[in-house]
């Protein structure tokens, strides 16, 4: 690849004072198995819900699938070299459940495990700390056929799978996160159905959320017992939820969405209880009869760290009488019981996903987790942005993405100064990849991927990030 220390675009970098991060701060980048690996039918891998979903007409833009993706399965050593060139201290990847346990239960697939063994060895040989996520949304299809996450049994299957991965990789992987963004698995997968498996039933979504957390707790117990040295956590996607005004209806809308988006997971995992207001809000949807005695104790099994994925803020309001303002949109069905909430578009700059750019929201989010929930070390396990990139003269000058990272790293630093034990930051994403229902139409990578040739081009943001890592901070101009 080209020289990663090539100076970035002038005028974008370092718009503030020099900021140094604590020694040992874990600088990383993240990916997920289905988004990059490809090789969907190789090495004994069987279909996951995302294979089925993406192969179902009308589910993913352009009919895109992860069949080939970034072909990382075949290009892994080169991709690790690229990470090493960027100076990454850590790489967060996910293990594909249907690659290592194709049926979702029963014996492991040795060829599948071997791929991750080779990946971890390659990372360690390059001085890169492997950070393993057990579940980034690719449930083996047979488990969905048996009821999926709304079925309690799936939690136990997940713990068995976690054990099998720990047996194979636990001697060389220190950092483990069980689930990535259980909100998305539950509420986009079973609530609005815009993610696999594409079901839409509010009660199922709530049940799925519970069983995901139960699976998390059981997996933590299994990992803890067999790998006492491992650092164990979960990754949740969190949003500050702000009322559009201080009118009581708007404030209540914010309370409801905060309960569904954030407290639904934070409270059980870190406090061992569901928020009382959540149960009241959802009483028309579910009676929580799926929660059994002892579940919350399992779900709140002590952790070593918490991973936070941060992208944006939600601003919400109550509906208004008569014609609604254009900037109001009705809560979609991933927010069960909250049909009366309006999401408000503020008109601030957005990314190519239309997500509002709000770096101060990251400070708020990290402070909240620390101040209201836990003293555990926190990690930003994902943060990043999609923008339309163009290749010119073999270069991709992604100034908007670079500015996004810069602003959010400044926010991360501010959180540290405010007392948050933030120990690392993972850029989403190492490279452009399959962005779920958006297919390959949204690019989040620091590295450009040419999907025709599989060529990789580090963008300006990658070169800039390499320099940030080298300095352990952001330089002043
Ligand atoms: C997160 C997902 C990740 C990626 C980013 C943009 O919700 O964890 O896989 O899609 O969003």
Short mmCIF file of C-alpha atoms and ligand atoms in Angstrom, two decimals:
data_model
loop_
_atom_site.label_atom_id
_atom_site.label_comp_id
_atom_site.label_asym_id
_atom_site.label_seq_id
_atom_site.Cartn_x
_atom_site.Cartn_y
_atom_site.Cartn_z
CA UNK A 1 0.00 0.00 0.00
CA UNK A 2 1.00 3.60 -0.21
CA UNK A 3 2.79 5.35 2.60
CA UNK A 4 0.38 5.62 5.55
CA UNK A 5 2.18 8.60 6.99
CA UNK A 6 1.51 10.67 3.90
CA UNK A 7 0.27 14.06 5.15
CA UNK A 8 -3.49 14.36 5.09
CA UNK A 9 -5.51 17.11 3.47
CA UNK A 10 -4.53 20.47 4.90
CA UNK A 11 -7.23 22.42 6.67
CA UNK A 12 -9.21 19.48 7.98
CA UNK A 13 -6.91 17.93 10.50
CA UNK A 14 -6.27 19.33 13.92
CA UNK A 15 -8.78 22.07 14.28
CA UNK A 16 -8.08 22.35 17.98
CA UNK A 17 -5.36 22.04 20.58
CA UNK A 18 -3.03 19.07 20.79
CA UNK A 19 -4.66 16.20 22.62
CA UNK A 20 -2.78 13.23 23.99
CA UNK A 21 -4.53 10.02 25.01
CA UNK A 22 -3.58 7.93 28.05
CA UNK A 23 -0.65 5.53 27.62
CA UNK A 24 -1.73 2.18 26.24
CA UNK A 25 -4.93 3.57 24.73
CA UNK A 26 -6.17 0.82 22.42
CA UNK A 27 -6.44 2.23 18.92
CA UNK A 28 -8.33 -0.08 16.63
CA UNK A 29 -10.65 -0.62 13.72
CA UNK A 30 -13.64 -2.91 13.49
CA UNK A 31 -15.37 -5.16 10.96
CA UNK A 32 -17.93 -7.96 11.08
CA UNK A 33 -17.85 -11.41 9.52
CA UNK A 34 -20.82 -11.23 7.17
CA UNK A 35 -19.88 -7.74 6.04
CA UNK A 36 -16.40 -8.63 4.82
CA UNK A 37 -15.64 -12.34 4.61
CA UNK A 38 -17.52 -13.60 1.56
CA UNK A 39 -16.79 -17.31 0.92
CA UNK A 40 -20.37 -17.90 1.99
CA UNK A 41 -20.43 -21.53 0.94
CA UNK A 42 -16.78 -22.44 1.46
CA UNK A 43 -14.98 -24.28 4.21
CA UNK A 44 -18.11 -25.94 5.51
CA UNK A 45 -19.97 -22.70 6.21
CA UNK A 46 -23.77 -22.99 6.16
CA UNK A 47 -26.36 -20.22 5.74
CA UNK A 48 -27.14 -17.68 8.42
CA UNK A 49 -30.25 -15.53 8.59
CA UNK A 50 -28.34 -12.87 6.64
CA UNK A 51 -27.70 -15.27 3.73
CA UNK A 52 -31.39 -16.11 3.59
CA UNK A 53 -32.46 -12.50 3.99
CA UNK A 54 -30.08 -11.05 1.41
CA UNK A 55 -31.09 -13.75 -1.08
CA UNK A 56 -34.75 -12.86 -0.62
CA UNK A 57 -35.91 -10.43 -3.28
CA UNK A 58 -36.56 -6.90 -2.10
CA UNK A 59 -34.76 -7.17 1.23
CA UNK A 60 -31.39 -5.61 0.37
CA UNK A 61 -30.83 -2.73 -2.04
CA UNK A 62 -29.82 -3.92 -5.49
CA UNK A 63 -30.18 -7.55 -4.42
CA UNK A 64 -26.69 -7.32 -2.92
CA UNK A 65 -25.51 -10.21 -0.77
CA UNK A 66 -22.48 -11.05 1.35
CA UNK A 67 -21.57 -13.98 -0.91
CA UNK A 68 -18.28 -12.36 -1.89
CA UNK A 69 -18.20 -9.11 0.10
CA UNK A 70 -14.56 -8.00 0.50
CA UNK A 71 -13.32 -11.55 -0.07
CA UNK A 72 -11.53 -11.21 3.24
CA UNK A 73 -11.73 -14.97 3.79
CA UNK A 74 -9.19 -15.40 0.99
CA UNK A 75 -7.29 -12.14 1.46
CA UNK A 76 -6.93 -12.22 5.22
CA UNK A 77 -3.10 -12.14 5.43
CA UNK A 78 -2.96 -9.11 3.10
CA UNK A 79 -5.67 -7.38 5.11
CA UNK A 80 -3.74 -7.95 8.33
CA UNK A 81 -0.66 -6.50 6.66
CA UNK A 82 -2.68 -3.45 5.79
CA UNK A 83 -3.74 -3.11 9.44
CA UNK A 84 -0.11 -3.39 10.47
CA UNK A 85 0.85 -0.68 7.96
CA UNK A 86 -1.71 1.60 9.59
CA UNK A 87 -0.21 0.85 12.98
CA UNK A 88 -3.45 -0.51 14.46
CA UNK A 89 -3.00 -1.68 18.04
CA UNK A 90 -6.13 -3.80 17.93
CA UNK A 91 -8.56 -5.28 15.43
CA UNK A 92 -12.17 -6.02 16.32
CA UNK A 93 -13.63 -8.77 14.18
CA UNK A 94 -16.56 -11.10 14.59
CA UNK A 95 -16.68 -14.86 14.35
CA UNK A 96 -19.26 -16.20 11.95
CA UNK A 97 -21.37 -18.66 13.95
CA UNK A 98 -22.47 -20.61 10.84
CA UNK A 99 -18.82 -20.96 9.80
CA UNK A 100 -17.69 -22.54 13.03
CA UNK A 101 -20.89 -24.38 14.00
CA UNK A 102 -22.90 -24.65 10.79
CA UNK A 103 -26.00 -26.23 12.31
CA UNK A 104 -26.18 -23.78 15.21
CA UNK A 105 -25.77 -26.71 17.58
CA UNK A 106 -23.68 -29.84 17.67
CA UNK A 107 -20.06 -30.22 16.70
CA UNK A 108 -17.70 -27.52 15.55
CA UNK A 109 -16.53 -27.23 11.98
CA UNK A 110 -12.74 -27.52 12.28
CA UNK A 111 -12.14 -25.73 8.98
CA UNK A 112 -14.17 -22.76 10.16
CA UNK A 113 -12.34 -22.53 13.46
CA UNK A 114 -9.07 -22.84 11.61
CA UNK A 115 -9.75 -19.64 9.68
CA UNK A 116 -10.07 -17.69 12.93
CA UNK A 117 -7.02 -19.45 14.38
CA UNK A 118 -5.01 -18.28 11.40
CA UNK A 119 -6.45 -14.76 11.66
CA UNK A 120 -5.56 -14.51 15.35
CA UNK A 121 -2.07 -15.90 14.75
CA UNK A 122 -1.52 -13.42 11.94
CA UNK A 123 -2.70 -10.53 14.12
CA UNK A 124 -0.48 -11.54 17.03
CA UNK A 125 2.50 -11.98 14.73
CA UNK A 126 1.94 -8.38 13.62
CA UNK A 127 1.61 -7.05 17.17
CA UNK A 128 -2.13 -6.42 16.81
CA UNK A 129 -4.38 -7.33 19.75
CA UNK A 130 -7.30 -9.47 18.56
CA UNK A 131 -10.71 -8.33 19.84
CA UNK A 132 -13.28 -11.01 19.22
CA UNK A 133 -17.04 -10.44 18.93
CA UNK A 134 -19.00 -13.67 19.13
CA UNK A 135 -22.21 -12.49 17.52
CA UNK A 136 -22.53 -9.79 14.91
CA UNK A 137 -26.01 -10.74 13.68
CA UNK A 138 -25.41 -13.95 11.71
CA UNK A 139 -27.63 -16.49 13.44
CA UNK A 140 -27.38 -19.96 11.85
CA UNK A 141 -30.52 -20.46 9.78
CA UNK A 142 -31.51 -23.73 11.52
CA UNK A 143 -31.84 -21.80 14.78
CA UNK A 144 -34.11 -19.25 13.15
CA UNK A 145 -36.17 -22.10 11.75
CA UNK A 146 -36.53 -23.36 15.31
CA UNK A 147 -37.88 -19.97 16.47
CA UNK A 148 -34.86 -17.64 16.38
CA UNK A 149 -34.10 -15.23 19.20
CA UNK A 150 -37.73 -14.98 20.35
CA UNK A 151 -37.31 -18.64 21.37
CA UNK A 152 -35.63 -19.14 24.73
CA UNK A 153 -33.61 -22.12 23.59
CA UNK A 154 -31.50 -19.90 21.31
CA UNK A 155 -29.85 -18.38 24.40
CA UNK A 156 -28.52 -21.79 25.44
CA UNK A 157 -27.34 -22.53 21.91
CA UNK A 158 -25.40 -19.26 21.94
CA UNK A 159 -23.65 -20.17 25.20
CA UNK A 160 -22.65 -23.56 23.74
CA UNK A 161 -21.26 -21.86 20.66
CA UNK A 162 -19.36 -19.37 22.85
CA UNK A 163 -17.78 -22.28 24.71
CA UNK A 164 -16.70 -23.91 21.51
CA UNK A 165 -15.00 -20.71 20.30
CA UNK A 166 -13.39 -20.22 23.72
CA UNK A 167 -12.01 -23.76 23.61
CA UNK A 168 -10.41 -23.05 20.25
CA UNK A 169 -9.21 -19.47 20.68
CA UNK A 170 -9.28 -18.69 24.38
CA UNK A 171 -5.56 -19.26 24.78
CA UNK A 172 -4.68 -16.34 22.54
CA UNK A 173 -7.61 -13.92 22.54
CA UNK A 174 -7.79 -11.63 25.55
CA UNK A 175 -10.72 -9.35 24.67
CA UNK A 176 -14.17 -10.79 24.03
CA UNK A 177 -17.50 -9.17 23.40
CA UNK A 178 -20.50 -11.45 23.37
CA UNK A 179 -23.07 -9.56 21.30
CA UNK A 180 -22.83 -6.66 18.94
CA UNK A 181 -25.76 -4.26 19.28
CA UNK A 182 -28.52 -6.51 20.58
CA UNK A 183 -30.97 -3.64 19.94
CA UNK A 184 -30.47 -4.10 16.20
CA UNK A 185 -30.76 -7.89 16.36
CA UNK A 186 -33.98 -7.66 18.34
CA UNK A 187 -35.75 -4.55 17.12
CA UNK A 188 -34.60 -4.30 13.50
CA UNK A 189 -34.60 -8.08 13.04
CA UNK A 190 -37.93 -8.93 14.70
CA UNK A 191 -39.63 -5.51 15.13
CA UNK A 192 -39.42 -3.55 11.89
CA UNK A 193 -37.99 -6.44 9.90
CA UNK A 194 -35.52 -4.27 8.00
CA UNK A 195 -32.75 -6.60 9.15
CA UNK A 196 -32.63 -10.39 9.05
CA UNK A 197 -34.65 -12.43 9.69
CA UNK A 198 -37.14 -9.76 8.59
CA UNK A 199 -39.96 -10.49 10.99
CA UNK A 200 -42.19 -7.77 12.42
CA UNK A 201 -43.85 -8.39 15.70
CA UNK A 202 -43.29 -6.11 18.68
CA UNK A 203 -43.69 -8.88 21.26
CA UNK A 204 -41.20 -11.07 19.42
CA UNK A 205 -38.73 -8.18 19.32
CA UNK A 206 -38.98 -7.74 23.09
CA UNK A 207 -38.62 -11.48 23.64
CA UNK A 208 -35.64 -11.54 21.27
CA UNK A 209 -33.99 -8.74 23.24
CA UNK A 210 -34.41 -10.70 26.45
CA UNK A 211 -33.07 -13.95 25.05
CA UNK A 212 -30.13 -12.19 23.46
CA UNK A 213 -29.21 -10.81 26.88
CA UNK A 214 -29.80 -14.21 28.48
CA UNK A 215 -27.49 -15.77 25.91
CA UNK A 216 -24.95 -13.05 26.70
CA UNK A 217 -25.10 -13.83 30.43
CA UNK A 218 -24.82 -17.57 29.90
CA UNK A 219 -21.90 -17.07 27.52
CA UNK A 220 -20.12 -14.83 30.02
CA UNK A 221 -20.51 -17.51 32.68
CA UNK A 222 -19.14 -20.19 30.35
CA UNK A 223 -16.21 -18.04 29.22
CA UNK A 224 -15.40 -16.93 32.74
CA UNK A 225 -15.30 -20.52 33.98
CA UNK A 226 -13.01 -21.76 31.23
CA UNK A 227 -10.93 -18.63 30.55
CA UNK A 228 -10.50 -16.72 33.81
CA UNK A 229 -7.94 -14.35 32.28
CA UNK A 230 -10.22 -13.14 29.50
CA UNK A 231 -11.60 -9.60 29.49
CA UNK A 232 -15.32 -10.01 28.86
CA UNK A 233 -17.93 -7.52 27.77
CA UNK A 234 -20.85 -6.70 25.52
CA UNK A 235 -21.23 -4.04 22.84
CA UNK A 236 -24.36 -1.90 22.90
CA UNK A 237 -25.38 0.84 20.51
CA UNK A 238 -26.39 3.88 22.50
CA UNK A 239 -27.94 7.22 21.60
CA UNK A 240 -28.57 10.32 23.62
CA UNK A 241 -32.31 10.88 23.33
CA UNK A 242 -33.28 14.52 23.52
CA UNK A 243 -36.78 16.00 23.65
CA UNK A 244 -37.45 18.53 20.88
CA UNK A 245 -38.71 20.96 23.53
CA UNK A 246 -39.39 20.93 27.23
CA UNK A 247 -43.09 20.41 26.63
CA UNK A 248 -44.21 17.42 28.76
CA UNK A 249 -45.27 15.40 25.69
CA UNK A 250 -41.83 15.77 24.11
CA UNK A 251 -40.09 14.96 27.37
CA UNK A 252 -42.20 11.83 27.72
CA UNK A 253 -41.44 10.80 24.12
CA UNK A 254 -37.73 11.06 24.96
CA UNK A 255 -38.19 8.98 28.09
CA UNK A 256 -39.94 6.22 26.10
CA UNK A 257 -37.37 6.06 23.32
CA UNK A 258 -34.51 6.19 25.81
CA UNK A 259 -36.07 3.23 27.62
CA UNK A 260 -36.32 1.17 24.41
CA UNK A 261 -33.01 2.19 22.87
CA UNK A 262 -30.69 2.39 25.86
CA UNK A 263 -32.10 1.33 29.21
CA UNK A 264 -33.67 -1.85 27.78
CA UNK A 265 -30.13 -3.26 27.69
CA UNK A 266 -28.12 -1.18 30.15
CA UNK A 267 -30.43 -1.80 33.10
CA UNK A 268 -30.65 -5.61 32.91
CA UNK A 269 -26.95 -6.07 32.07
CA UNK A 270 -25.51 -3.57 34.55
CA UNK A 271 -28.23 -3.37 37.23
CA UNK A 272 -30.02 -6.70 36.99
CA UNK A 273 -33.50 -5.27 36.40
CA UNK A 274 -35.72 -3.93 33.64
CA UNK A 275 -36.72 -0.28 33.97
CA UNK A 276 -40.22 -0.04 35.48
CA UNK A 277 -41.35 2.58 32.97
CA UNK A 278 -40.37 0.32 30.05
CA UNK A 279 -42.65 -2.46 31.25
CA UNK A 280 -45.49 0.06 31.65
CA UNK A 281 -44.91 1.52 28.16
CA UNK A 282 -44.96 -1.96 26.64
CA UNK A 283 -47.98 -3.31 28.47
CA UNK A 284 -50.07 -3.42 25.28
CA UNK A 285 -47.25 -5.28 23.53
CA UNK A 286 -46.12 -7.87 26.08
CA UNK A 287 -46.58 -8.86 29.70
CA UNK A 288 -42.91 -9.88 29.98
CA UNK A 289 -44.13 -13.41 30.77
CA UNK A 290 -41.02 -14.68 28.98
CA UNK A 291 -38.80 -13.42 31.82
CA UNK A 292 -38.16 -16.29 34.22
CA UNK A 293 -36.98 -16.31 37.78
CA UNK A 294 -33.20 -16.04 37.84
CA UNK A 295 -32.83 -14.66 34.30
CA UNK A 296 -31.82 -11.20 35.41
CA UNK A 297 -29.15 -12.59 37.72
CA UNK A 298 -27.66 -14.42 34.74
CA UNK A 299 -27.98 -11.38 32.49
CA UNK A 300 -26.16 -9.21 35.03
CA UNK A 301 -23.23 -11.58 35.50
CA UNK A 302 -20.27 -9.27 36.21
CA UNK A 303 -18.26 -8.05 33.23
CA UNK A 304 -14.78 -6.59 32.75
CA UNK A 305 -15.65 -3.90 30.23
CA UNK A 306 -18.48 -2.32 28.29
CA UNK A 307 -18.31 -1.58 24.56
CA UNK A 308 -20.25 1.41 23.25
CA UNK A 309 -21.09 1.92 19.59
CA UNK A 310 -21.95 5.51 18.86
CA UNK A 311 -23.19 7.09 15.65
CA UNK A 312 -25.78 9.77 16.33
CA UNK A 313 -28.47 11.27 18.55
CA UNK A 314 -32.25 10.88 18.52
CA UNK A 315 -34.33 14.02 18.94
CA UNK A 316 -37.98 13.17 19.54
CA UNK A 317 -41.33 14.82 20.08
CA UNK A 318 -44.99 14.10 20.68
CA UNK A 319 -47.30 14.38 17.65
CA UNK A 320 -48.93 17.75 17.08
CA UNK A 321 -52.53 18.39 16.23
CA UNK A 322 -53.30 18.98 12.55
CA UNK A 323 -50.63 19.11 9.87
CA UNK A 324 -47.36 17.80 11.22
CA UNK A 325 -44.14 19.66 10.49
CA UNK A 326 -42.16 18.13 7.62
CA UNK A 327 -39.25 17.49 9.90
CA UNK A 328 -41.33 15.05 11.99
CA UNK A 329 -41.46 11.38 11.12
CA UNK A 330 -43.47 8.72 12.83
CA UNK A 331 -41.60 6.14 14.88
CA UNK A 332 -41.25 3.00 12.76
CA UNK A 333 -42.13 -0.43 14.09
CA UNK A 334 -38.70 -1.00 15.57
CA UNK A 335 -40.06 1.08 18.46
CA UNK A 336 -42.93 -1.10 19.71
CA UNK A 337 -45.58 0.68 21.72
CA UNK A 338 -44.23 4.07 20.68
CA UNK A 339 -46.18 4.73 17.51
CA UNK A 340 -47.07 8.16 18.86
CA UNK A 341 -43.48 9.30 19.02
CA UNK A 342 -42.14 11.56 16.28
CA UNK A 343 -38.45 11.57 15.33
CA UNK A 344 -37.31 15.09 14.52
CA UNK A 345 -34.86 16.09 11.83
CA UNK A 346 -32.90 19.09 13.08
CA UNK A 347 -31.35 20.17 9.83
CA UNK A 348 -27.80 19.76 11.07
CA UNK A 349 -25.16 18.14 8.80
CA UNK A 350 -25.75 14.46 8.15
CA UNK A 351 -23.73 11.55 6.79
CA UNK A 352 -24.65 9.54 3.70
CA UNK A 353 -26.89 7.43 5.98
CA UNK A 354 -28.79 10.65 6.83
CA UNK A 355 -27.58 10.25 10.39
CA UNK A 356 -27.06 13.60 12.08
CA UNK A 357 -23.46 14.32 13.01
CA UNK A 358 -23.34 14.99 16.73
CA UNK A 359 -19.94 14.54 18.37
CA UNK A 360 -20.99 16.04 21.73
CA UNK A 361 -23.48 13.18 21.91
CA UNK A 362 -20.55 10.80 22.30
CA UNK A 363 -19.33 12.68 25.38
CA UNK A 364 -22.85 12.57 26.82
CA UNK A 365 -23.22 8.88 26.10
CA UNK A 366 -19.91 7.85 27.63
CA UNK A 367 -20.44 10.03 30.67
CA UNK A 368 -23.88 8.63 31.19
CA UNK A 369 -22.74 5.01 31.13
CA UNK A 370 -19.95 5.82 33.55
CA UNK A 371 -21.83 8.16 35.86
CA UNK A 372 -25.16 6.33 35.98
CA UNK A 373 -24.18 2.70 35.50
CA UNK A 374 -20.66 1.49 36.01
CA UNK A 375 -17.03 2.09 36.87
CA UNK A 376 -15.96 -0.57 34.37
CA UNK A 377 -13.51 0.37 31.61
CA UNK A 378 -15.37 1.57 28.54
CA UNK A 379 -14.36 1.20 24.90
CA UNK A 380 -15.84 2.85 21.86
CA UNK A 381 -16.18 -0.37 19.88
CA UNK A 382 -17.60 1.41 16.81
CA UNK A 383 -17.80 4.97 15.56
CA UNK A 384 -17.68 6.18 12.01
CA UNK A 385 -19.54 7.57 9.03
CA UNK A 386 -20.62 6.79 5.50
CA UNK A 387 -19.88 9.36 2.83
CA UNK A 388 -19.85 9.21 -0.94
CA UNK A 389 -16.22 8.66 -1.90
CA UNK A 390 -14.53 9.06 -5.22
CA UNK A 391 -11.24 7.75 -6.47
CA UNK A 392 -9.11 10.35 -8.25
CA UNK A 393 -5.57 9.62 -9.38
CA UNK A 394 -5.61 6.50 -7.28
CA UNK A 395 -6.47 8.44 -4.13
CA UNK A 396 -9.60 8.83 -2.04
CA UNK A 397 -9.61 12.12 -0.20
CA UNK A 398 -12.42 11.55 2.29
CA UNK A 399 -12.27 14.86 4.10
CA UNK A 400 -15.77 14.52 5.58
CA UNK A 401 -15.02 11.15 7.15
CA UNK A 402 -11.71 12.41 8.44
CA UNK A 403 -13.44 15.41 10.05
CA UNK A 404 -16.03 13.07 11.58
CA UNK A 405 -13.31 10.92 13.17
CA UNK A 406 -11.43 14.01 14.32
CA UNK A 407 -14.51 15.46 16.02
CA UNK A 408 -15.41 12.18 17.71
CA UNK A 409 -11.87 11.59 18.92
CA UNK A 410 -11.90 15.07 20.43
CA UNK A 411 -15.18 14.08 22.09
CA UNK A 412 -13.59 10.84 23.35
CA UNK A 413 -10.77 12.85 24.85
CA UNK A 414 -13.22 15.22 26.48
CA UNK A 415 -14.97 12.24 28.07
CA UNK A 416 -11.65 11.00 29.45
CA UNK A 417 -10.96 14.42 30.92
CA UNK A 418 -14.40 14.32 32.53
CA UNK A 419 -13.37 11.14 34.33
CA UNK A 420 -14.64 8.41 32.00
CA UNK A 421 -12.34 5.35 32.04
CA UNK A 422 -12.30 5.14 28.25
CA UNK A 423 -9.57 2.69 27.27
CA UNK A 424 -9.84 2.40 23.52
CA UNK A 425 -11.52 3.45 20.29
CA UNK A 426 -12.36 1.35 17.23
CA UNK A 427 -13.08 3.10 13.97
CA UNK A 428 -15.96 1.68 11.96
CA UNK A 429 -14.81 0.44 9.65
CA UNK A 430 -11.43 -0.80 8.59
CA UNK A 431 -12.70 -1.08 5.02
CA UNK A 432 -15.80 -0.49 2.93
CA UNK A 433 -18.14 -3.43 3.23
CA UNK A 434 -21.64 -4.89 2.98
CA UNK A 435 -23.75 -2.38 4.89
CA UNK A 436 -26.66 -4.72 5.68
CA UNK A 437 -29.94 -3.65 4.05
CA UNK A 438 -28.01 -0.95 2.16
CA UNK A 439 -25.76 -3.52 0.49
CA UNK A 440 -22.60 -2.01 -0.98
CA UNK A 441 -24.17 1.41 -1.54
CA UNK A 442 -22.83 2.92 1.69
CA UNK A 443 -19.11 3.22 2.33
CA UNK A 444 -17.90 3.43 5.92
CA UNK A 445 -14.31 2.29 5.36
CA UNK A 446 -11.04 4.03 6.09
CA UNK A 447 -9.87 1.83 3.26
CA UNK A 448 -11.59 1.93 -0.12
CA UNK A 449 -12.60 -1.42 -1.59
CA UNK A 450 -13.02 -1.82 -5.32
CA UNK A 451 -15.65 -4.56 -5.44
CA UNK A 452 -14.75 -5.51 -9.02
CA UNK A 453 -11.05 -6.09 -8.43
CA UNK A 454 -10.95 -6.31 -4.62
CA UNK A 455 -8.18 -3.70 -4.67
CA UNK A 456 -7.84 -1.79 -1.39
CA UNK A 457 -6.87 1.90 -1.27
CA UNK A 458 -6.27 3.52 2.12
CA UNK A 459 -8.24 6.77 2.09
CA UNK A 460 -6.97 10.04 3.57
CA UNK A 461 -8.76 9.17 6.82
CA UNK A 462 -6.70 5.98 7.09
CA UNK A 463 -3.43 7.86 6.67
CA UNK A 464 -4.58 10.43 9.18
CA UNK A 465 -5.63 7.73 11.65
CA UNK A 466 -2.22 6.08 11.30
CA UNK A 467 -0.66 9.37 12.34
CA UNK A 468 -3.07 9.73 15.29
CA UNK A 469 -2.07 6.26 16.47
CA UNK A 470 1.63 7.02 16.01
CA UNK A 471 1.33 10.16 18.16
CA UNK A 472 -1.21 8.59 20.54
CA UNK A 473 -3.26 11.68 20.01
CA UNK A 474 -4.31 14.56 17.83
CA UNK A 475 -1.73 17.14 16.93
CA UNK A 476 -2.19 20.88 17.14
CA UNK A 477 -1.76 22.84 13.95
C1 LIG B 1 -23.60 -0.67 13.29
C2 LIG B 1 -23.21 -2.10 13.00
C3 LIG B 1 -22.12 -2.24 11.97
C4 LIG B 1 -22.28 -1.24 10.85
C5 LIG B 1 -22.45 0.15 11.41
C6 LIG B 1 -22.55 1.22 10.36
O1 LIG B 1 -24.92 -0.64 13.72
O2 LIG B 1 -22.77 -2.74 14.17
O3 LIG B 1 -22.12 -3.56 11.50
O4 LIG B 1 -23.30 -1.61 10.03
O5 LIG B 1 -23.57 0.20 12.22
#
